């Protein structure tokens, strides 16, 4: 009997020794997972993804160390977004970070998983939030477009080309903000006496076809709407604008960096940093309903002086003086 007790005791010690590491591992907190839903391709917004990671870092999160990120890219196939969003929900991610149409797909996929968006459209009009101040549901985010911004872009076109009378506006009819863009641009154009020529494109081929119309009806300038698809095709857009010698204004500096003439818009890298900050705050326990939608406040004017010379344009000194950056 004493020997029996000793064997039981040794077995008990052995079991405890083996069980301790298991218990310790079980007590380690599970790493939270962010679902990153992007309508474009992995290389489209590399700089902005760095901004997103910077925002996460500001809230104490580093990808691969204390937070995991599952990326899903629709490769500009908007009809793929609903299934990609549903897949992230099935994976039970902690929060979904997304942009543009991805916000609509994510909202349709879940009413409980927190969603943070970056959007160039009024999220109230789209039905994503109840109000900017009090979103009220499982979504919040960053909004970086307004009618005033579009009007300012048109005014800059008029300042650069005082004789301009007709401006072509390129929009993606499948984008979430095309209707609002056309309404606001047409309103602003009437105010300063410009005629608007609307061009639609949602594929690479349609972009080429839109520029082909310039042979018969040439505008004085081209206005490219803000849209993830156009950003992904920025090299094609800049190449065609240069080939057709059409002065073009773009929504962001990434177009000017590859040879575009001029851009005016929100600092989107900063907007994505704010996306990272909000995502981190939600990981720490904040509720989207209590986080007001952030209105982007940093805007930048970028001009490519070399492209202006190629087009035979003389940039007014007043415009150069206000530019945040002039690329030579």
mmCIF file of C-alpha atoms in Angstrom:
data_model
loop_
_atom_site.group_PDB
_atom_site.id
_atom_site.type_symbol
_atom_site.label_atom_id
_atom_site.label_comp_id
_atom_site.label_asym_id
_atom_site.label_seq_id
_atom_site.Cartn_x
_atom_site.Cartn_y
_atom_site.Cartn_z
ATOM 1 C CA UNK A 1 0.000 0.000 0.000
ATOM 2 C CA UNK A 2 2.771 2.499 0.825
ATOM 3 C CA UNK A 3 4.474 1.594 -2.485
ATOM 4 C CA UNK A 4 1.216 2.123 -4.287
ATOM 5 C CA UNK A 5 0.874 5.550 -2.801
ATOM 6 C CA UNK A 6 4.434 6.387 -3.868
ATOM 7 C CA UNK A 7 3.745 5.359 -7.492
ATOM 8 C CA UNK A 8 0.568 7.471 -7.488
ATOM 9 C CA UNK A 9 2.532 10.394 -6.139
ATOM 10 C CA UNK A 10 5.260 10.058 -8.813
ATOM 11 C CA UNK A 11 2.614 9.795 -11.537
ATOM 12 C CA UNK A 12 0.907 12.869 -10.148
ATOM 13 C CA UNK A 13 4.194 14.834 -10.261
ATOM 14 C CA UNK A 14 4.851 13.687 -13.828
ATOM 15 C CA UNK A 15 1.397 14.702 -14.958
ATOM 16 C CA UNK A 16 1.758 18.074 -13.305
ATOM 17 C CA UNK A 17 5.139 18.613 -14.965
ATOM 18 C CA UNK A 18 3.692 17.824 -18.375
ATOM 19 C CA UNK A 19 0.562 19.828 -17.751
ATOM 20 C CA UNK A 20 2.219 23.059 -16.669
ATOM 21 C CA UNK A 21 3.495 24.121 -20.135
ATOM 22 C CA UNK A 22 0.090 23.311 -21.608
ATOM 23 C CA UNK A 23 -1.607 25.385 -18.983
ATOM 24 C CA UNK A 24 0.824 28.237 -19.564
ATOM 25 C CA UNK A 25 0.195 28.147 -23.300
ATOM 26 C CA UNK A 26 -3.552 28.083 -22.748
ATOM 27 C CA UNK A 27 -3.304 31.199 -20.636
ATOM 28 C CA UNK A 28 -1.486 33.193 -23.329
ATOM 29 C CA UNK A 29 -3.849 35.716 -24.965
ATOM 30 C CA UNK A 30 -4.903 34.925 -28.528
ATOM 31 C CA UNK A 31 -3.426 37.347 -31.061
ATOM 32 C CA UNK A 32 -6.190 39.553 -32.554
ATOM 33 C CA UNK A 33 -6.697 39.336 -36.319
ATOM 34 C CA UNK A 34 -7.464 42.239 -38.654
ATOM 35 C CA UNK A 35 -9.225 41.480 -41.914
ATOM 36 C CA UNK A 36 -7.940 43.884 -44.587
ATOM 37 C CA UNK A 37 -10.381 44.120 -47.520
ATOM 38 C CA UNK A 38 -9.111 45.999 -50.588
ATOM 39 C CA UNK A 39 -10.930 46.342 -53.946
ATOM 40 C CA UNK A 40 -7.606 46.738 -55.776
ATOM 41 C CA UNK A 41 -4.377 44.744 -55.973
ATOM 42 C CA UNK A 42 -1.556 44.316 -53.417
ATOM 43 C CA UNK A 43 0.765 46.828 -55.101
ATOM 44 C CA UNK A 44 -1.736 49.639 -55.678
ATOM 45 C CA UNK A 45 -1.462 51.290 -52.279
ATOM 46 C CA UNK A 46 1.907 50.186 -50.893
ATOM 47 C CA UNK A 47 2.633 53.659 -49.489
ATOM 48 C CA UNK A 48 -0.756 53.882 -47.848
ATOM 49 C CA UNK A 49 -0.442 50.438 -46.312
ATOM 50 C CA UNK A 50 2.692 51.781 -44.632
ATOM 51 C CA UNK A 51 0.528 54.610 -43.299
ATOM 52 C CA UNK A 52 -1.965 52.038 -41.995
ATOM 53 C CA UNK A 53 0.787 50.141 -40.186
ATOM 54 C CA UNK A 54 2.084 53.412 -38.748
ATOM 55 C CA UNK A 55 -1.372 54.132 -37.306
ATOM 56 C CA UNK A 56 -1.497 50.656 -35.790
ATOM 57 C CA UNK A 57 1.939 51.222 -34.273
ATOM 58 C CA UNK A 58 0.765 54.484 -32.710
ATOM 59 C CA UNK A 59 -1.847 52.473 -30.807
ATOM 60 C CA UNK A 60 0.654 49.804 -29.751
ATOM 61 C CA UNK A 61 0.173 47.161 -32.445
ATOM 62 C CA UNK A 62 2.829 45.734 -34.770
ATOM 63 C CA UNK A 63 1.860 43.267 -37.487
ATOM 64 C CA UNK A 64 3.336 39.840 -36.807
ATOM 65 C CA UNK A 65 4.209 40.655 -33.197
ATOM 66 C CA UNK A 66 0.952 41.285 -31.363
ATOM 67 C CA UNK A 67 -1.583 41.463 -34.202
ATOM 68 C CA UNK A 68 -2.113 39.436 -37.368
ATOM 69 C CA UNK A 69 -3.483 40.816 -40.649
ATOM 70 C CA UNK A 70 -5.363 38.720 -43.209
ATOM 71 C CA UNK A 71 -5.310 40.472 -46.598
ATOM 72 C CA UNK A 72 -7.975 40.009 -49.252
ATOM 73 C CA UNK A 73 -7.685 41.815 -52.615
ATOM 74 C CA UNK A 74 -10.435 41.907 -55.243
ATOM 75 C CA UNK A 75 -7.992 42.826 -58.052
ATOM 76 C CA UNK A 76 -10.486 45.479 -59.277
ATOM 77 C CA UNK A 77 -13.209 42.829 -59.613
ATOM 78 C CA UNK A 78 -15.850 44.602 -57.549
ATOM 79 C CA UNK A 79 -18.249 41.653 -57.787
ATOM 80 C CA UNK A 80 -15.722 39.612 -55.764
ATOM 81 C CA UNK A 81 -15.957 41.864 -52.710
ATOM 82 C CA UNK A 82 -19.088 40.299 -51.125
ATOM 83 C CA UNK A 83 -17.522 36.814 -51.035
ATOM 84 C CA UNK A 84 -14.185 38.154 -49.770
ATOM 85 C CA UNK A 85 -15.988 40.061 -47.013
ATOM 86 C CA UNK A 86 -18.016 36.975 -46.101
ATOM 87 C CA UNK A 87 -14.804 34.928 -45.937
ATOM 88 C CA UNK A 88 -13.287 37.375 -43.434
ATOM 89 C CA UNK A 89 -16.434 37.165 -41.308
ATOM 90 C CA UNK A 90 -16.289 33.347 -41.387
ATOM 91 C CA UNK A 91 -12.688 33.556 -40.185
ATOM 92 C CA UNK A 92 -14.003 35.528 -37.206
ATOM 93 C CA UNK A 93 -11.540 38.391 -37.591
ATOM 94 C CA UNK A 94 -11.580 40.918 -34.764
ATOM 95 C CA UNK A 95 -12.099 43.925 -37.037
ATOM 96 C CA UNK A 96 -12.331 44.598 -40.791
ATOM 97 C CA UNK A 97 -10.377 47.515 -42.298
ATOM 98 C CA UNK A 98 -11.469 48.436 -45.810
ATOM 99 C CA UNK A 99 -11.911 51.148 -48.409
ATOM 100 C CA UNK A 100 -14.399 52.330 -51.023
ATOM 101 C CA UNK A 101 -16.805 49.579 -52.176
ATOM 102 C CA UNK A 102 -15.313 47.228 -49.610
ATOM 103 C CA UNK A 103 -17.218 49.091 -46.883
ATOM 104 C CA UNK A 104 -20.552 48.319 -48.552
ATOM 105 C CA UNK A 105 -19.637 44.643 -48.989
ATOM 106 C CA UNK A 106 -18.443 44.356 -45.382
ATOM 107 C CA UNK A 107 -21.610 45.982 -44.025
ATOM 108 C CA UNK A 108 -23.728 43.522 -46.021
ATOM 109 C CA UNK A 109 -21.673 40.614 -44.653
ATOM 110 C CA UNK A 110 -21.928 41.398 -40.928
ATOM 111 C CA UNK A 111 -23.869 43.515 -38.475
ATOM 112 C CA UNK A 112 -21.612 42.651 -35.529
ATOM 113 C CA UNK A 113 -17.934 42.562 -36.584
ATOM 114 C CA UNK A 114 -16.453 46.086 -36.242
ATOM 115 C CA UNK A 115 -15.645 47.722 -39.601
ATOM 116 C CA UNK A 116 -13.365 50.716 -40.204
ATOM 117 C CA UNK A 117 -13.398 52.354 -43.644
ATOM 118 C CA UNK A 118 -11.575 54.952 -45.722
ATOM 119 C CA UNK A 119 -14.081 56.437 -48.121
ATOM 120 C CA UNK A 120 -14.260 59.193 -50.749
ATOM 121 C CA UNK A 121 -18.008 59.572 -50.303
ATOM 122 C CA UNK A 122 -20.588 60.632 -47.738
ATOM 123 C CA UNK A 123 -20.982 57.522 -45.513
ATOM 124 C CA UNK A 124 -24.339 58.797 -44.274
ATOM 125 C CA UNK A 125 -25.750 58.975 -47.814
ATOM 126 C CA UNK A 126 -24.462 55.449 -48.473
ATOM 127 C CA UNK A 127 -26.233 54.194 -45.337
ATOM 128 C CA UNK A 128 -23.018 53.081 -43.655
ATOM 129 C CA UNK A 129 -23.481 55.241 -40.546
ATOM 130 C CA UNK A 130 -26.377 57.081 -38.927
ATOM 131 C CA UNK A 131 -24.384 60.307 -38.636
ATOM 132 C CA UNK A 132 -20.767 61.453 -38.760
ATOM 133 C CA UNK A 133 -20.744 62.384 -35.077
ATOM 134 C CA UNK A 134 -22.520 59.244 -33.850
ATOM 135 C CA UNK A 135 -22.149 56.378 -36.350
ATOM 136 C CA UNK A 136 -24.497 54.224 -34.277
ATOM 137 C CA UNK A 137 -23.687 50.760 -35.668
ATOM 138 C CA UNK A 138 -20.663 48.559 -36.300
ATOM 139 C CA UNK A 139 -18.986 50.921 -38.783
ATOM 140 C CA UNK A 140 -16.895 54.083 -38.551
ATOM 141 C CA UNK A 141 -13.915 55.463 -40.405
ATOM 142 C CA UNK A 142 -12.342 58.265 -42.389
ATOM 143 C CA UNK A 143 -14.077 60.369 -45.050
ATOM 144 C CA UNK A 144 -11.847 62.439 -47.342
ATOM 145 C CA UNK A 145 -14.007 63.965 -50.047
ATOM 146 C CA UNK A 146 -16.360 66.926 -50.246
ATOM 147 C CA UNK A 147 -18.041 69.092 -52.842
ATOM 148 C CA UNK A 148 -15.740 71.945 -51.830
ATOM 149 C CA UNK A 149 -12.678 69.836 -52.677
ATOM 150 C CA UNK A 150 -14.023 69.063 -56.168
ATOM 151 C CA UNK A 151 -14.834 72.733 -56.738
ATOM 152 C CA UNK A 152 -11.306 73.674 -55.698
ATOM 153 C CA UNK A 153 -9.845 71.247 -58.237
ATOM 154 C CA UNK A 154 -11.885 72.873 -61.009
ATOM 155 C CA UNK A 155 -10.787 76.331 -59.898
ATOM 156 C CA UNK A 156 -7.163 75.186 -60.118
ATOM 157 C CA UNK A 157 -7.786 73.991 -63.688
ATOM 158 C CA UNK A 158 -9.185 77.413 -64.581
ATOM 159 C CA UNK A 159 -6.201 79.112 -62.937
ATOM 160 C CA UNK A 160 -3.744 76.902 -64.836
ATOM 161 C CA UNK A 161 -5.617 77.249 -68.158
ATOM 162 C CA UNK A 162 -7.556 80.544 -68.084
ATOM 163 C CA UNK A 163 -8.928 80.022 -71.608
ATOM 164 C CA UNK A 164 -10.454 76.619 -70.800
ATOM 165 C CA UNK A 165 -14.173 76.307 -71.560
ATOM 166 C CA UNK A 166 -14.791 72.536 -71.665
ATOM 167 C CA UNK A 167 -13.511 69.987 -69.149
ATOM 168 C CA UNK A 168 -13.933 66.215 -69.532
ATOM 169 C CA UNK A 169 -14.684 64.378 -66.281
ATOM 170 C CA UNK A 170 -13.631 60.727 -66.078
ATOM 171 C CA UNK A 171 -15.652 58.669 -63.586
ATOM 172 C CA UNK A 172 -16.014 54.996 -62.773
ATOM 173 C CA UNK A 173 -19.759 54.253 -63.006
ATOM 174 C CA UNK A 174 -19.252 51.263 -60.683
ATOM 175 C CA UNK A 175 -17.576 53.397 -58.025
ATOM 176 C CA UNK A 176 -19.456 54.432 -54.876
ATOM 177 C CA UNK A 177 -18.973 58.164 -55.413
ATOM 178 C CA UNK A 178 -19.520 58.675 -59.181
ATOM 179 C CA UNK A 179 -23.004 60.158 -58.836
ATOM 180 C CA UNK A 180 -21.933 62.581 -56.125
ATOM 181 C CA UNK A 181 -18.846 63.591 -58.113
ATOM 182 C CA UNK A 182 -20.860 64.389 -61.225
ATOM 183 C CA UNK A 183 -23.438 66.361 -59.259
ATOM 184 C CA UNK A 184 -20.842 68.423 -57.397
ATOM 185 C CA UNK A 185 -18.562 68.944 -60.406
ATOM 186 C CA UNK A 186 -21.423 70.071 -62.628
ATOM 187 C CA UNK A 187 -22.602 72.481 -59.951
ATOM 188 C CA UNK A 188 -19.094 73.920 -59.526
ATOM 189 C CA UNK A 189 -18.578 74.105 -63.303
ATOM 190 C CA UNK A 190 -21.707 76.203 -63.765
ATOM 191 C CA UNK A 191 -20.458 78.618 -61.130
ATOM 192 C CA UNK A 192 -17.206 79.331 -62.993
ATOM 193 C CA UNK A 193 -18.596 78.987 -66.519
ATOM 194 C CA UNK A 194 -17.187 75.620 -67.600
ATOM 195 C CA UNK A 195 -18.890 73.016 -69.774
ATOM 196 C CA UNK A 196 -18.613 69.406 -68.553
ATOM 197 C CA UNK A 197 -18.100 66.382 -70.818
ATOM 198 C CA UNK A 198 -18.736 63.109 -68.920
ATOM 199 C CA UNK A 199 -16.651 60.023 -69.686
ATOM 200 C CA UNK A 200 -17.271 56.617 -68.065
ATOM 201 C CA UNK A 201 -14.678 53.887 -67.570
ATOM 202 C CA UNK A 202 -14.599 50.838 -65.325
ATOM 203 C CA UNK A 203 -12.057 48.727 -67.261
ATOM 204 C CA UNK A 204 -8.659 49.355 -68.821
ATOM 205 C CA UNK A 205 -10.184 49.083 -72.303
ATOM 206 C CA UNK A 206 -12.867 51.648 -71.450
ATOM 207 C CA UNK A 207 -10.166 54.088 -70.302
ATOM 208 C CA UNK A 208 -8.521 53.797 -73.732
ATOM 209 C CA UNK A 209 -11.886 54.248 -75.450
ATOM 210 C CA UNK A 210 -12.597 57.361 -73.379
ATOM 211 C CA UNK A 211 -9.369 58.979 -74.576
ATOM 212 C CA UNK A 212 -10.157 57.929 -78.154
ATOM 213 C CA UNK A 213 -13.176 60.273 -78.077
ATOM 214 C CA UNK A 214 -10.771 63.223 -77.848
ATOM 215 C CA UNK A 215 -10.034 62.802 -81.567
ATOM 216 C CA UNK A 216 -13.569 64.010 -82.328
ATOM 217 C CA UNK A 217 -14.398 66.130 -79.267
ATOM 218 C CA UNK A 218 -11.292 67.431 -77.609
ATOM 219 C CA UNK A 219 -11.642 68.987 -74.135
ATOM 220 C CA UNK A 220 -9.427 71.783 -72.856
ATOM 221 C CA UNK A 221 -8.618 69.710 -69.770
ATOM 222 C CA UNK A 222 -9.399 66.382 -68.115
ATOM 223 C CA UNK A 223 -10.599 65.889 -64.541
ATOM 224 C CA UNK A 224 -9.999 62.368 -63.157
ATOM 225 C CA UNK A 225 -12.321 61.340 -60.330
ATOM 226 C CA UNK A 226 -11.006 59.796 -57.128
ATOM 227 C CA UNK A 227 -11.476 56.021 -57.380
ATOM 228 C CA UNK A 228 -9.332 53.005 -56.390
ATOM 229 C CA UNK A 229 -9.601 51.604 -59.913
ATOM 230 C CA UNK A 230 -8.185 54.769 -61.463
ATOM 231 C CA UNK A 231 -5.370 54.749 -58.934
ATOM 232 C CA UNK A 232 -4.514 51.192 -59.933
ATOM 233 C CA UNK A 233 -4.441 52.332 -63.604
ATOM 234 C CA UNK A 234 -2.558 55.584 -62.971
ATOM 235 C CA UNK A 235 0.342 54.749 -65.315
ATOM 236 C CA UNK A 236 -2.092 54.091 -68.163
ATOM 237 C CA UNK A 237 -4.020 57.293 -67.429
ATOM 238 C CA UNK A 238 -0.901 59.461 -67.283
ATOM 239 C CA UNK A 239 0.514 57.877 -70.434
ATOM 240 C CA UNK A 240 -2.690 58.530 -72.405
ATOM 241 C CA UNK A 241 -3.048 62.083 -71.078
ATOM 242 C CA UNK A 242 0.517 62.842 -72.184
ATOM 243 C CA UNK A 243 0.096 61.142 -75.568
ATOM 244 C CA UNK A 244 -3.073 63.126 -76.281
ATOM 245 C CA UNK A 245 -1.479 66.290 -74.808
ATOM 246 C CA UNK A 246 -4.489 66.902 -72.553
ATOM 247 C CA UNK A 247 -3.776 68.866 -69.349
ATOM 248 C CA UNK A 248 -5.129 66.654 -66.575
ATOM 249 C CA UNK A 249 -5.888 67.153 -62.907
ATOM 250 C CA UNK A 250 -5.763 64.108 -60.648
ATOM 251 C CA UNK A 251 -7.066 63.373 -57.138
ATOM 252 C CA UNK A 252 -3.745 62.385 -55.563
ATOM 253 C CA UNK A 253 0.006 62.862 -55.709
ATOM 254 C CA UNK A 254 0.707 59.269 -56.802
ATOM 255 C CA UNK A 255 -0.472 60.249 -60.326
ATOM 256 C CA UNK A 256 1.900 63.230 -60.456
ATOM 257 C CA UNK A 257 4.787 61.110 -59.217
ATOM 258 C CA UNK A 258 4.494 58.964 -62.374
ATOM 259 C CA UNK A 259 4.262 61.964 -64.727
ATOM 260 C CA UNK A 260 0.792 63.426 -64.224
ATOM 261 C CA UNK A 261 0.439 67.197 -64.503
ATOM 262 C CA UNK A 262 -1.282 68.299 -61.299
ATOM 263 C CA UNK A 263 -3.122 66.902 -58.302
ATOM 264 C CA UNK A 264 -5.061 68.374 -55.442
ATOM 265 C CA UNK A 265 -6.609 66.269 -52.735
ATOM 266 C CA UNK A 266 -6.431 64.789 -49.306
ATOM 267 C CA UNK A 267 -3.172 63.413 -48.007
ATOM 268 C CA UNK A 268 -4.279 59.792 -48.318
ATOM 269 C CA UNK A 269 -1.259 58.375 -46.545
ATOM 270 C CA UNK A 270 -2.378 60.337 -43.494
ATOM 271 C CA UNK A 271 -5.966 59.132 -43.996
ATOM 272 C CA UNK A 272 -4.716 55.528 -43.958
ATOM 273 C CA UNK A 273 -2.683 56.298 -40.852
ATOM 274 C CA UNK A 274 -5.931 57.391 -39.224
ATOM 275 C CA UNK A 275 -7.494 54.133 -40.453
ATOM 276 C CA UNK A 276 -4.761 52.288 -38.563
ATOM 277 C CA UNK A 277 -5.321 54.392 -35.445
ATOM 278 C CA UNK A 278 -9.063 53.685 -35.409
ATOM 279 C CA UNK A 279 -8.451 49.973 -36.069
ATOM 280 C CA UNK A 280 -6.033 49.887 -33.130
ATOM 281 C CA UNK A 281 -8.488 51.686 -30.862
ATOM 282 C CA UNK A 282 -11.151 49.104 -31.687
ATOM 283 C CA UNK A 283 -8.692 46.302 -30.933
ATOM 284 C CA UNK A 284 -8.285 47.923 -27.521
ATOM 285 C CA UNK A 285 -12.034 47.789 -26.933
ATOM 286 C CA UNK A 286 -13.525 50.959 -28.417
ATOM 287 C CA UNK A 287 -16.870 50.542 -30.214
ATOM 288 C CA UNK A 288 -17.357 51.918 -33.758
ATOM 289 C CA UNK A 289 -20.664 53.458 -32.663
ATOM 290 C CA UNK A 290 -18.745 55.717 -30.271
ATOM 291 C CA UNK A 291 -15.991 56.794 -32.705
ATOM 292 C CA UNK A 292 -17.017 59.782 -34.871
ATOM 293 C CA UNK A 293 -16.231 59.568 -38.575
ATOM 294 C CA UNK A 294 -13.010 61.530 -39.164
ATOM 295 C CA UNK A 295 -13.131 64.231 -41.827
ATOM 296 C CA UNK A 296 -9.748 64.403 -43.543
ATOM 297 C CA UNK A 297 -8.154 67.807 -42.998
ATOM 298 C CA UNK A 298 -4.780 67.604 -44.760
ATOM 299 C CA UNK A 299 -4.834 68.635 -48.433
ATOM 300 C CA UNK A 300 -1.935 69.001 -50.831
ATOM 301 C CA UNK A 301 -1.310 70.543 -54.246
ATOM 302 C CA UNK A 302 1.394 68.785 -56.281
ATOM 303 C CA UNK A 303 2.577 69.957 -59.722
ATOM 304 C CA UNK A 304 4.879 68.233 -62.210
ATOM 305 C CA UNK A 305 6.844 71.056 -63.843
ATOM 306 C CA UNK A 306 8.460 68.751 -66.420
ATOM 307 C CA UNK A 307 5.041 67.565 -67.644
ATOM 308 C CA UNK A 308 3.885 71.189 -67.889
ATOM 309 C CA UNK A 309 6.874 71.960 -70.138
ATOM 310 C CA UNK A 310 6.097 68.918 -72.324
ATOM 311 C CA UNK A 311 2.515 70.195 -72.716
ATOM 312 C CA UNK A 312 3.724 73.709 -73.445
ATOM 313 C CA UNK A 313 2.060 75.144 -70.338
ATOM 314 C CA UNK A 314 3.449 77.962 -68.271
ATOM 315 C CA UNK A 315 2.480 77.476 -64.650
ATOM 316 C CA UNK A 316 1.381 80.760 -63.041
ATOM 317 C CA UNK A 317 3.719 81.895 -60.288
ATOM 318 C CA UNK A 318 0.731 82.186 -57.929
ATOM 319 C CA UNK A 319 0.050 78.459 -58.423
ATOM 320 C CA UNK A 320 3.694 77.509 -57.927
ATOM 321 C CA UNK A 321 3.805 79.525 -54.723
ATOM 322 C CA UNK A 322 0.851 77.612 -53.260
ATOM 323 C CA UNK A 323 2.057 74.160 -54.325
ATOM 324 C CA UNK A 324 3.069 71.808 -51.526
ATOM 325 C CA UNK A 325 5.523 70.196 -53.929
ATOM 326 C CA UNK A 326 6.771 70.930 -57.444
ATOM 327 C CA UNK A 327 8.309 67.903 -59.148
ATOM 328 C CA UNK A 328 11.079 68.865 -61.573
#
